[in-house]
Short mmCIF file of C-alpha atoms and ligand atoms in Angstrom, two decimals:
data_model
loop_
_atom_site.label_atom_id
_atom_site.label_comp_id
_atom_site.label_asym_id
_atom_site.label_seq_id
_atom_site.Cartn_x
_atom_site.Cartn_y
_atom_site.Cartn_z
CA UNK C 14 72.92 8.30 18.57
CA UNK C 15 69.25 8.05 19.53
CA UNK C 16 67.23 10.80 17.99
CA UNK C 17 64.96 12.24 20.72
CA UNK C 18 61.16 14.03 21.09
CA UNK C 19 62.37 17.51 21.00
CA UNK C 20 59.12 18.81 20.98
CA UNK C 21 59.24 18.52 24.65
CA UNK C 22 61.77 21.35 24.72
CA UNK C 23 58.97 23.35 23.37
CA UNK C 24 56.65 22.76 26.82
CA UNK C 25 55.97 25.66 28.65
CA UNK C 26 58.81 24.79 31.48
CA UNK C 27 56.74 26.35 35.10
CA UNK C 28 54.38 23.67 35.60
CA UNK C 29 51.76 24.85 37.47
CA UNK C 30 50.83 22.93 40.03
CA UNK C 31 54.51 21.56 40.57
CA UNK C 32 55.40 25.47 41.19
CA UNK C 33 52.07 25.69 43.66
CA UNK C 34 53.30 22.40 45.82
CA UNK C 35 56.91 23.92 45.94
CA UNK C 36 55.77 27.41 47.48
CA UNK C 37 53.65 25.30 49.85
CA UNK C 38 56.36 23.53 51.20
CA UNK C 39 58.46 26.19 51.35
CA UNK C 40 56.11 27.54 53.30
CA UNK C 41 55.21 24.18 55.40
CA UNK C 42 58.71 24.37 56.08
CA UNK C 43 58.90 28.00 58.00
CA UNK C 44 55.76 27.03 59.65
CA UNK C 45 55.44 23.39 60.72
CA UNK C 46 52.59 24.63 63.12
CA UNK C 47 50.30 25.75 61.07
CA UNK C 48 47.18 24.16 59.34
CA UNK C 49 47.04 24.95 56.01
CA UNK C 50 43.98 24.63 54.30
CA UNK C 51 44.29 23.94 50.71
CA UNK C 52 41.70 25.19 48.41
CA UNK C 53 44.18 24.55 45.37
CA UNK C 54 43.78 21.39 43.55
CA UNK C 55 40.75 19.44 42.15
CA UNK C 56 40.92 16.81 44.20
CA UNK C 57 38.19 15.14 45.72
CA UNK C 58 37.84 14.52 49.37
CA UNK C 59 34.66 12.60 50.25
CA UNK C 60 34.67 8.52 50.06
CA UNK C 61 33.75 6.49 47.74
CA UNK C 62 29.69 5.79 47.91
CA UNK C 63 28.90 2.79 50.07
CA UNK C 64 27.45 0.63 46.48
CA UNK C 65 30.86 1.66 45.03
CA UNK C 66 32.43 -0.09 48.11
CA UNK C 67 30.50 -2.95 47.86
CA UNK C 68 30.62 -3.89 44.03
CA UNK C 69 34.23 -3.35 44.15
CA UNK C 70 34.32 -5.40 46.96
CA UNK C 71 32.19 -8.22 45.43
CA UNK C 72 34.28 -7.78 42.17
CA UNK C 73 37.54 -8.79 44.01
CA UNK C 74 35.76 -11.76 45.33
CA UNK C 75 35.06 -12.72 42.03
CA UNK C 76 38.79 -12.67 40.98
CA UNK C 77 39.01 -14.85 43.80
CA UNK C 78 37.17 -17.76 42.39
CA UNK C 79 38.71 -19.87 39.33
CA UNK C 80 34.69 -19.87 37.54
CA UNK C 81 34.36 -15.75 38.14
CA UNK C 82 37.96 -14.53 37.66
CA UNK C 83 38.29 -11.90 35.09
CA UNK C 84 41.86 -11.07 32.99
CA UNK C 85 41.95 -8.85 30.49
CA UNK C 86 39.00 -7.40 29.58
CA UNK C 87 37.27 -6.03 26.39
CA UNK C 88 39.86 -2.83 25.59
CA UNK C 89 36.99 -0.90 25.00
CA UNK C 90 35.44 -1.63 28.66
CA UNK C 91 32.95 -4.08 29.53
CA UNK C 92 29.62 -4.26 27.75
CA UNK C 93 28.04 -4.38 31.57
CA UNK C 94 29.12 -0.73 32.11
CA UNK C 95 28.70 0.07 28.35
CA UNK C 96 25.35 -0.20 28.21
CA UNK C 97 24.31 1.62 31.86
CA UNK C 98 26.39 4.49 30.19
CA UNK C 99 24.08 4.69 27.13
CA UNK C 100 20.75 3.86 28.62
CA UNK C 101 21.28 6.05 31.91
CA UNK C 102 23.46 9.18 30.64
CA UNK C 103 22.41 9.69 27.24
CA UNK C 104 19.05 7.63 25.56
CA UNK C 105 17.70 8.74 29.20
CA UNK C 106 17.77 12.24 27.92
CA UNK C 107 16.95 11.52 24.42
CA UNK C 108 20.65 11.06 23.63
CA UNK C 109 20.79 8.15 20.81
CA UNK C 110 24.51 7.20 21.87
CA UNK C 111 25.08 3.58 21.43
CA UNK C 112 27.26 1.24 23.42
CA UNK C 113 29.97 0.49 20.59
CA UNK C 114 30.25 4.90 20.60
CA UNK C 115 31.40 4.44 24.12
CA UNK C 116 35.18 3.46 25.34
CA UNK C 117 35.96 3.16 28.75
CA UNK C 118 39.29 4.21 29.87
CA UNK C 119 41.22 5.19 32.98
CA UNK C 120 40.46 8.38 33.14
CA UNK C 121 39.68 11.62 30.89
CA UNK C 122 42.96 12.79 31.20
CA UNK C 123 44.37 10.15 29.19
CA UNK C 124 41.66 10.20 26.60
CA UNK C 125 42.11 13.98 26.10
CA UNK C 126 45.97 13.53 26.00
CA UNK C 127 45.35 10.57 24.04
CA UNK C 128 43.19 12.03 21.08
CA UNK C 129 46.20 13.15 19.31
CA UNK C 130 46.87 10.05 18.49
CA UNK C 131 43.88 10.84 15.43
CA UNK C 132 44.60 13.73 13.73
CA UNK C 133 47.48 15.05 11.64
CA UNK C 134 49.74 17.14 12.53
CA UNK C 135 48.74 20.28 10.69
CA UNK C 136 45.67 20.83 11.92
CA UNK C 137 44.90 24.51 13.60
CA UNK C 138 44.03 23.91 16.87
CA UNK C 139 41.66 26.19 19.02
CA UNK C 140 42.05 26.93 22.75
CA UNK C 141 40.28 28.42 25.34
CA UNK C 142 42.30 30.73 27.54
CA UNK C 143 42.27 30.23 30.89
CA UNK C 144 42.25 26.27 29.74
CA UNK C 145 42.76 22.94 31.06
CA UNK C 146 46.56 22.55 30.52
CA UNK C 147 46.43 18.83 28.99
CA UNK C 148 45.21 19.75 25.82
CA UNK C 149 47.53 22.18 25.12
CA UNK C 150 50.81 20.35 26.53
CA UNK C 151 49.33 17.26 24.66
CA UNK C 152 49.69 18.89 21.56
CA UNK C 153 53.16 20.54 21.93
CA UNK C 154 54.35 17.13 22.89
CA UNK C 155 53.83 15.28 19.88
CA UNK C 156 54.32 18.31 17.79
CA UNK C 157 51.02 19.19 16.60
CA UNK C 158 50.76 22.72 18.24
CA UNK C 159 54.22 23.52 15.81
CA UNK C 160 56.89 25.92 16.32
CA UNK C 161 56.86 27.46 19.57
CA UNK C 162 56.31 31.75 19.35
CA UNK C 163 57.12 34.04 22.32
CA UNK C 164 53.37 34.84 23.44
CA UNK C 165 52.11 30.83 21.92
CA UNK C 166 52.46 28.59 19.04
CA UNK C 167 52.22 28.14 15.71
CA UNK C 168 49.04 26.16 15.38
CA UNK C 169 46.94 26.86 18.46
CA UNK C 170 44.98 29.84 18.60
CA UNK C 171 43.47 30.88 21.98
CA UNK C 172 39.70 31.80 22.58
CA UNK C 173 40.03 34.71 25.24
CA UNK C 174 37.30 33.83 28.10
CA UNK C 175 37.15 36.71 29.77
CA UNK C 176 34.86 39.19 32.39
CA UNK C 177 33.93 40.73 29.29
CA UNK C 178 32.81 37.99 27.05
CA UNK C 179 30.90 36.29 30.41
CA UNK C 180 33.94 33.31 29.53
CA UNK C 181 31.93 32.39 26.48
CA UNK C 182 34.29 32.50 24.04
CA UNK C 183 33.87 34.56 20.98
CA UNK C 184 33.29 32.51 17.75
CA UNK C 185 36.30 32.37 15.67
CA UNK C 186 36.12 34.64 12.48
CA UNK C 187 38.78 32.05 10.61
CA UNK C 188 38.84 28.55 10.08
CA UNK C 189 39.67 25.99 13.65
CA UNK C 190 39.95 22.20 12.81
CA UNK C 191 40.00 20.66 15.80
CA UNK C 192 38.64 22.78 19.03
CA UNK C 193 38.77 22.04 22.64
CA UNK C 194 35.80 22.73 24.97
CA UNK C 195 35.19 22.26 28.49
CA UNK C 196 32.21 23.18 29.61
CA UNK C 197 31.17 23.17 32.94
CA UNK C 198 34.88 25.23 32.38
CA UNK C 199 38.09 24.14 34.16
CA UNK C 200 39.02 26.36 35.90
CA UNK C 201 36.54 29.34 35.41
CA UNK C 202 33.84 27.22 36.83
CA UNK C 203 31.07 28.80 33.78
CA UNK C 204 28.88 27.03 31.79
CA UNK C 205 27.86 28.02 28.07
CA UNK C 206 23.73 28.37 27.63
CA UNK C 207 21.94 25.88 25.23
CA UNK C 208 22.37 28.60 22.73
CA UNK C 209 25.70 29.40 22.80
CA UNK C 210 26.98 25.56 22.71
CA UNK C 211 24.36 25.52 19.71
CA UNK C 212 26.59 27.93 17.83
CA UNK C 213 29.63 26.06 18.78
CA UNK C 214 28.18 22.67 16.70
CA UNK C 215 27.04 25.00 13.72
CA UNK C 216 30.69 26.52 13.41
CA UNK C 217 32.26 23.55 13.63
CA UNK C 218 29.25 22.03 10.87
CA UNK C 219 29.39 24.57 8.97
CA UNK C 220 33.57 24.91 8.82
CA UNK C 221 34.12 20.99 8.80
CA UNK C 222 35.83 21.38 12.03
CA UNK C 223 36.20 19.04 15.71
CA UNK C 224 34.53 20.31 19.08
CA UNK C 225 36.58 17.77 21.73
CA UNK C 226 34.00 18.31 24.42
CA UNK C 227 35.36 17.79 28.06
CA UNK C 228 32.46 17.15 30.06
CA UNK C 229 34.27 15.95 33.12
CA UNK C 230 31.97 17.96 35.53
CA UNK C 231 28.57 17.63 33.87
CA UNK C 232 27.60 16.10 37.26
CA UNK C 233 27.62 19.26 38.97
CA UNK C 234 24.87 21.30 36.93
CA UNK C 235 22.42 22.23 38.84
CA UNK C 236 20.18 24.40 35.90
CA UNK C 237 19.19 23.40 32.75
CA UNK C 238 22.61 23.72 31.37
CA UNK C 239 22.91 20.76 28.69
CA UNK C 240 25.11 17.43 30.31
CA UNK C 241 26.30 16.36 26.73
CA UNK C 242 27.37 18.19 23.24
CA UNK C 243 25.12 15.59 21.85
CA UNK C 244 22.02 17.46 23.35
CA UNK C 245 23.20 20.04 20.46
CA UNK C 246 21.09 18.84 17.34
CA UNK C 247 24.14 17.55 14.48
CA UNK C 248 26.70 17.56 17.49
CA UNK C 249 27.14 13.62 16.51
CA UNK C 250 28.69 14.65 13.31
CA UNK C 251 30.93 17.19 14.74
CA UNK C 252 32.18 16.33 18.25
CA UNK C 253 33.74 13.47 20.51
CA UNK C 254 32.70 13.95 24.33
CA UNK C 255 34.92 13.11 26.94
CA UNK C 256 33.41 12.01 30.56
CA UNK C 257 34.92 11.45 34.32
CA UNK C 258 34.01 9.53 37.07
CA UNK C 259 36.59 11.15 38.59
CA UNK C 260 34.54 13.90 39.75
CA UNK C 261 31.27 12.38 39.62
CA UNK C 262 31.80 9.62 42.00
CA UNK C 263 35.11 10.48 43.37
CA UNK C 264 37.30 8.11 41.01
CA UNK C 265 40.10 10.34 41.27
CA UNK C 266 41.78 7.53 42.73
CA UNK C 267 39.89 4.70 41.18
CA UNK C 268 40.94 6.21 36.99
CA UNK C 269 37.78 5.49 35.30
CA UNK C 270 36.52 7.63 32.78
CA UNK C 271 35.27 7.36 28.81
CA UNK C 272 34.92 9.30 25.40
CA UNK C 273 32.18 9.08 22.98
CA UNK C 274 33.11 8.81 19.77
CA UNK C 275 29.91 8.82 16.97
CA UNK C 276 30.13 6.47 14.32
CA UNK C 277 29.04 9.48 12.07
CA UNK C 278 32.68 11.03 12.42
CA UNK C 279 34.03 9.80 8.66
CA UNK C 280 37.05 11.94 7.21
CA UNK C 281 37.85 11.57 3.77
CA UNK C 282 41.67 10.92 3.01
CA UNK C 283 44.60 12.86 0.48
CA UNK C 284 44.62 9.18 -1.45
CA UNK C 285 40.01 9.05 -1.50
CA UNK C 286 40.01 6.98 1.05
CA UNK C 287 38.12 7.38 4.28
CA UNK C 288 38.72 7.02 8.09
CA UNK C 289 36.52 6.45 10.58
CA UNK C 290 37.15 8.12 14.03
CA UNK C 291 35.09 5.40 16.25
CA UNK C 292 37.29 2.97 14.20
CA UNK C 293 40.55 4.17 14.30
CA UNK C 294 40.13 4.95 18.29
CA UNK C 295 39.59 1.57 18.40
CA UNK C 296 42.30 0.62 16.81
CA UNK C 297 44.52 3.01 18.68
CA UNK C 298 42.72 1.71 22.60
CA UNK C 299 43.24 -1.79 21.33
CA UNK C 300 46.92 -1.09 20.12
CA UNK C 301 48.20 1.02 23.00
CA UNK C 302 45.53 0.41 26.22
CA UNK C 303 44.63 -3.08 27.86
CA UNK C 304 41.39 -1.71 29.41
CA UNK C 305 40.60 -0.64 32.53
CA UNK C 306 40.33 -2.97 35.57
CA UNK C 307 37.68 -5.10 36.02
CA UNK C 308 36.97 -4.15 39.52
CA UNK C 309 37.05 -0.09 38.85
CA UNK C 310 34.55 -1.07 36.38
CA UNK C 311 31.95 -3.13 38.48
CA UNK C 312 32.48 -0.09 40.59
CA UNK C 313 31.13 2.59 38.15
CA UNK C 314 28.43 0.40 37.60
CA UNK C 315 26.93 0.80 40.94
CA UNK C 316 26.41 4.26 40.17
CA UNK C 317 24.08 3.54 38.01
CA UNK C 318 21.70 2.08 40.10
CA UNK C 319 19.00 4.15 42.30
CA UNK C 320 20.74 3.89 45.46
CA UNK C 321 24.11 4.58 44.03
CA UNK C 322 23.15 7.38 41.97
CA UNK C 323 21.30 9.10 45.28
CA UNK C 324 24.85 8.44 47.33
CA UNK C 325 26.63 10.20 44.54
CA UNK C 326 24.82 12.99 44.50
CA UNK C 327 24.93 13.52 48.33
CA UNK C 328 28.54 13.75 47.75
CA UNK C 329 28.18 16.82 45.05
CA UNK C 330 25.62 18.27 47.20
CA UNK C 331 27.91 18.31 50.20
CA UNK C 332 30.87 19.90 47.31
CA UNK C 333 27.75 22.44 46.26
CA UNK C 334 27.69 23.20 49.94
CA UNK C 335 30.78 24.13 50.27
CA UNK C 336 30.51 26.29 46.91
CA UNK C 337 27.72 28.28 48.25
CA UNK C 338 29.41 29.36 51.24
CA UNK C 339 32.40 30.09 49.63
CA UNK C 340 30.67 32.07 47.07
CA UNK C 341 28.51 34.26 49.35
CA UNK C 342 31.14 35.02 52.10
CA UNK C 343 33.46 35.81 48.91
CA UNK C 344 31.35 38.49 47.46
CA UNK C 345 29.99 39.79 51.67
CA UNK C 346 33.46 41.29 51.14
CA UNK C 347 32.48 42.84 47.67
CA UNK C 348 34.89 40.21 45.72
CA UNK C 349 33.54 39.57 42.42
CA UNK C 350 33.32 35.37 41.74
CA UNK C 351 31.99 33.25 38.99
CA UNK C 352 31.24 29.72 38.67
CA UNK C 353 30.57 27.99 41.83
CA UNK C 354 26.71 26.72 40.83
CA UNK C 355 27.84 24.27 38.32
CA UNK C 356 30.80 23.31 39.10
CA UNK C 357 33.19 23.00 42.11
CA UNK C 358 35.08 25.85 40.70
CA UNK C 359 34.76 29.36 41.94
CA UNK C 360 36.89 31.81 39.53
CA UNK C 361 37.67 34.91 41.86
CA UNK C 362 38.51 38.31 40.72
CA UNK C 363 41.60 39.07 42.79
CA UNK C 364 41.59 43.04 44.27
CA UNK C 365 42.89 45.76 42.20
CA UNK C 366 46.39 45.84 42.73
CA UNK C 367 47.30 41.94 42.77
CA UNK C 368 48.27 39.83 40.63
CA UNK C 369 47.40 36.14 40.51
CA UNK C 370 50.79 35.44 41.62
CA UNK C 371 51.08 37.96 44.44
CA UNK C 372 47.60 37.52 45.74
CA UNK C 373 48.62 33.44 45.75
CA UNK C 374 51.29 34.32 47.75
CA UNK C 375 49.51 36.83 50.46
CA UNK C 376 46.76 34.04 50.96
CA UNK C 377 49.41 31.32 51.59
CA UNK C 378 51.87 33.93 53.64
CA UNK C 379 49.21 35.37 55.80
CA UNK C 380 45.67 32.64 55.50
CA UNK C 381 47.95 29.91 55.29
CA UNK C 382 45.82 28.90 52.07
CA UNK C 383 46.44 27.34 49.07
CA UNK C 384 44.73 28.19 45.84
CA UNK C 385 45.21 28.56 42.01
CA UNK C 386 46.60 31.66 40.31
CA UNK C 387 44.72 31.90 37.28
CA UNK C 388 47.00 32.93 35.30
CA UNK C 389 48.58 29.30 35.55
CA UNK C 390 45.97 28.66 32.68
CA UNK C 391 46.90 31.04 30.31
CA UNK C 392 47.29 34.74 29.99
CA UNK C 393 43.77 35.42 30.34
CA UNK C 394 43.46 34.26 33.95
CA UNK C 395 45.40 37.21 35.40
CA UNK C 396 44.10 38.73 37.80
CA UNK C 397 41.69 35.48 39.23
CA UNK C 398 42.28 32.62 41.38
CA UNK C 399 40.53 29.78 41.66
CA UNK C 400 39.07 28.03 44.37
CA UNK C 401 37.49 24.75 44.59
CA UNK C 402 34.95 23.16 46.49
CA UNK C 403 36.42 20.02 47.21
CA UNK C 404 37.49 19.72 50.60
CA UNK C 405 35.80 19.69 53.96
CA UNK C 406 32.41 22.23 55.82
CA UNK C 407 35.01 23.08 58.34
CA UNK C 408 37.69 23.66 56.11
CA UNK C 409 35.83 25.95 53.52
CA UNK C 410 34.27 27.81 56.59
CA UNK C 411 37.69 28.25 58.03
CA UNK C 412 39.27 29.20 54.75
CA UNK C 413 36.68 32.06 54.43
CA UNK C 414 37.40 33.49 57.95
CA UNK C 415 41.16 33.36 56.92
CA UNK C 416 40.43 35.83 54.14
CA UNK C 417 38.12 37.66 55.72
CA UNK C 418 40.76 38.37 58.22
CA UNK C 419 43.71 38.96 55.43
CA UNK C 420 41.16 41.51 53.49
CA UNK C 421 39.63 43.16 56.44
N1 PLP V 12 39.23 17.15 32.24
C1 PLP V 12 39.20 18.20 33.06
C2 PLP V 12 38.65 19.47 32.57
C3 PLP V 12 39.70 18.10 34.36
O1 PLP V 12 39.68 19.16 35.17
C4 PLP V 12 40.21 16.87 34.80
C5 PLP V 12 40.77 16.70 36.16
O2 PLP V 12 40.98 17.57 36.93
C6 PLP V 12 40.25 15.82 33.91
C7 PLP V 12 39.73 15.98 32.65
C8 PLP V 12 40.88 14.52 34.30
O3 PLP V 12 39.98 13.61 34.72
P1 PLP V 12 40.41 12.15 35.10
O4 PLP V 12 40.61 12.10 36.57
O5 PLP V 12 39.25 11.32 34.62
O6 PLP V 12 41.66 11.79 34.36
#
């Protein structure tokens, strides 16, 4: 008899948005009429930028032609696309990342799932809650977050970000090996100030410990809120980054994404040995990924050009849009809401009296609206939704009457 994963037993079992698309149908069901506007998941809704179109396009031409076809490619992504990265998103702002630091892959989600694959399996891990559920489900599955507790796990300990703390989580006063942040925040939609990611590097410097920065919505900061970890003086011997151009050009359907991983990361080993991160992630891509596609890739190029990088940005702008109407008719009816400047997120204290759950349910039963109860990302989302700024003017504008209606 086969001896099986059991650590999947151990996943939370209500996945979120799998419970969120059955109560919409359910709905959809009793009311086949009605247009329901969903405000739910991150997905983006504007086209791809017309230089996207076109170097994809070209790129499939070239696998039409014997002399420019392309097979596999590098694992690590092309050198082409390499390079823009580290001359346009990081030594433009100072940032000495080089090219062999950078590995493209299809998508952050993988990479963050993915990272496991590094570390050992009794590391303690540090959430936030509300958080990003990958990283945590990640963990359980391969066994690293340890025996499963009523209220958590054995290994992960959650960072409350809360009203109180402004979502910046409160440094740890014990030890954290490997910590995940995501800043601009999934799903609360908050940044953390120079300063306060500054004291997130000298923790983790000063207690030998991992920041796994997700910086899949860097794209959307608007202030002087810093893009990378790596803006953090020392970050490059404490933290990997992980980027999107999921949300940045609207990849979601493309998968292109990559993770920076600093040749400084060196960890001795039990026998004196020592392992490299950059190399063993290397190792592991080459192993277990065949690279992303060649045409995805010529794709994310084009962003990186002046006319590409201007269509991009129209395309956040026209999310930002969205966000700022959302966000002021939200608190005309005195409801407090966070995030929403850098990020497509708006976090949404729910009225006294609700609970993420129950005020999901009034805004689908009677706005015919779909959101996120916040409580989906851990305990300390009750009592927020969230709301995101993906979809279209008319719809956000429309989605805002529809709760002014169901409040007033
Ligand atoms: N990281 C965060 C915080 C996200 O919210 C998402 C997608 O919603 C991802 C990563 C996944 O990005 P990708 O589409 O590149 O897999």
């Amino acid at each position: 008899m086969i001896s099986i994963n059991t650590n999947f037993q151990n996943l939370s079992q209500n996945y979120l948005f799998a419970e969120i698309a059955r109560r919409v149908s359910v709905y959809k069901e009793a009311h086949p009429q009605k247009h329901v506007i969903s405000l739910g998941i991150g997905d983006v809704t504007r086209p791809l930028a017309a230089s996207v179109i076109r170097a994809m396009h070209k790129a499939v031409d070239d696998e039409a032609a014997a002399a420019t076809f392309h097979g596999y490619g590098p694992e690590q992504g092309y050198a082409f696309l390499r390079d823009k990265i580290a001359e346009y998103d990081y030594r433009s702002r100072g940032l000495d990342i080089k090219s062999d630091e950078i590995f493209i892959s299809d998508g952050a989600k993988s990479d963050t799932g993915n990272i496991t694959d590094l570390f050992g399996a009794d590391n303690v891990i540090g959430l936030t809650d509300p958080v990003y559920p990958v990283y945590m489900d990640s963990n359980v599955m391969c066994g690293h977050a340890g025996a499963k507790y009523e209220d958590g796990y054995e290994r992960i300990v959650a960072l409350p970000c809360t009203e109180e703390n402004g979502f910046s989580p409160a440094l740890p006063d014990r030890t954290l090996d490997l910590i995940y942040l995501c800043y601009p925040n999934n799903p609360t939609g908050t940044t953390l100030t120079r300063l306060q990611l500054t004291a997130w590097v000298n923790y983790a410097i000063a207690h030998h410990s991992l920041l796994l920065f997700d910086a899949a919505y860097e794209a959307f900061i608007t202030d002087d809120t810093p893009h990378s970890i790596y803006e953090i003086e020392g970050a490059k011997s404490c933290a990997i980054e992980f980027r999107s151009f999921s949300k940045t050009a609207g990849f979601t359907g493309v998968r292109l994404g990559y993770t920076v991983v600093p040749e400084e990361l060196k960890y001795k080993t039990a026998d004196g040995g020592e392992l490299q991160l950059n190399q063993m992630w290397r190792r592991r891509q080459t192993t277990k990924f065949n690279g992303a596609s060649y045409i995805s890739q010529r794709g994310a190029e084009a962003i990186y050009t002046e006319e590409g990088r201007r269509e991009i940005m129209a395309n956040i702008d026209y999310y930002h849009e969205n966000a700022r109407v959302m966000k002021s008719s939200l608190e005309s009816l005195g409801l407090k809401v966070y995030g929403g400047v850098n990020s497509p997120y708006l976090w949404v204290r729910i009225p006294d009296g609700e609970t993420s759950w129950s005020f999901f349910d009034k805004l689908l039963n009677e706005a015919a609206l779909v959101t996120t109860p916040g409580v989906g990302f851990g305990p300390s989302g009750e009592g927020f939704i969230r709301l995101t700024a993906f979809g279209s003017h008319d719809d956000a504008r429309e989605a805002m009457e529809r709760i002014s209606e169901t409040l007033g």
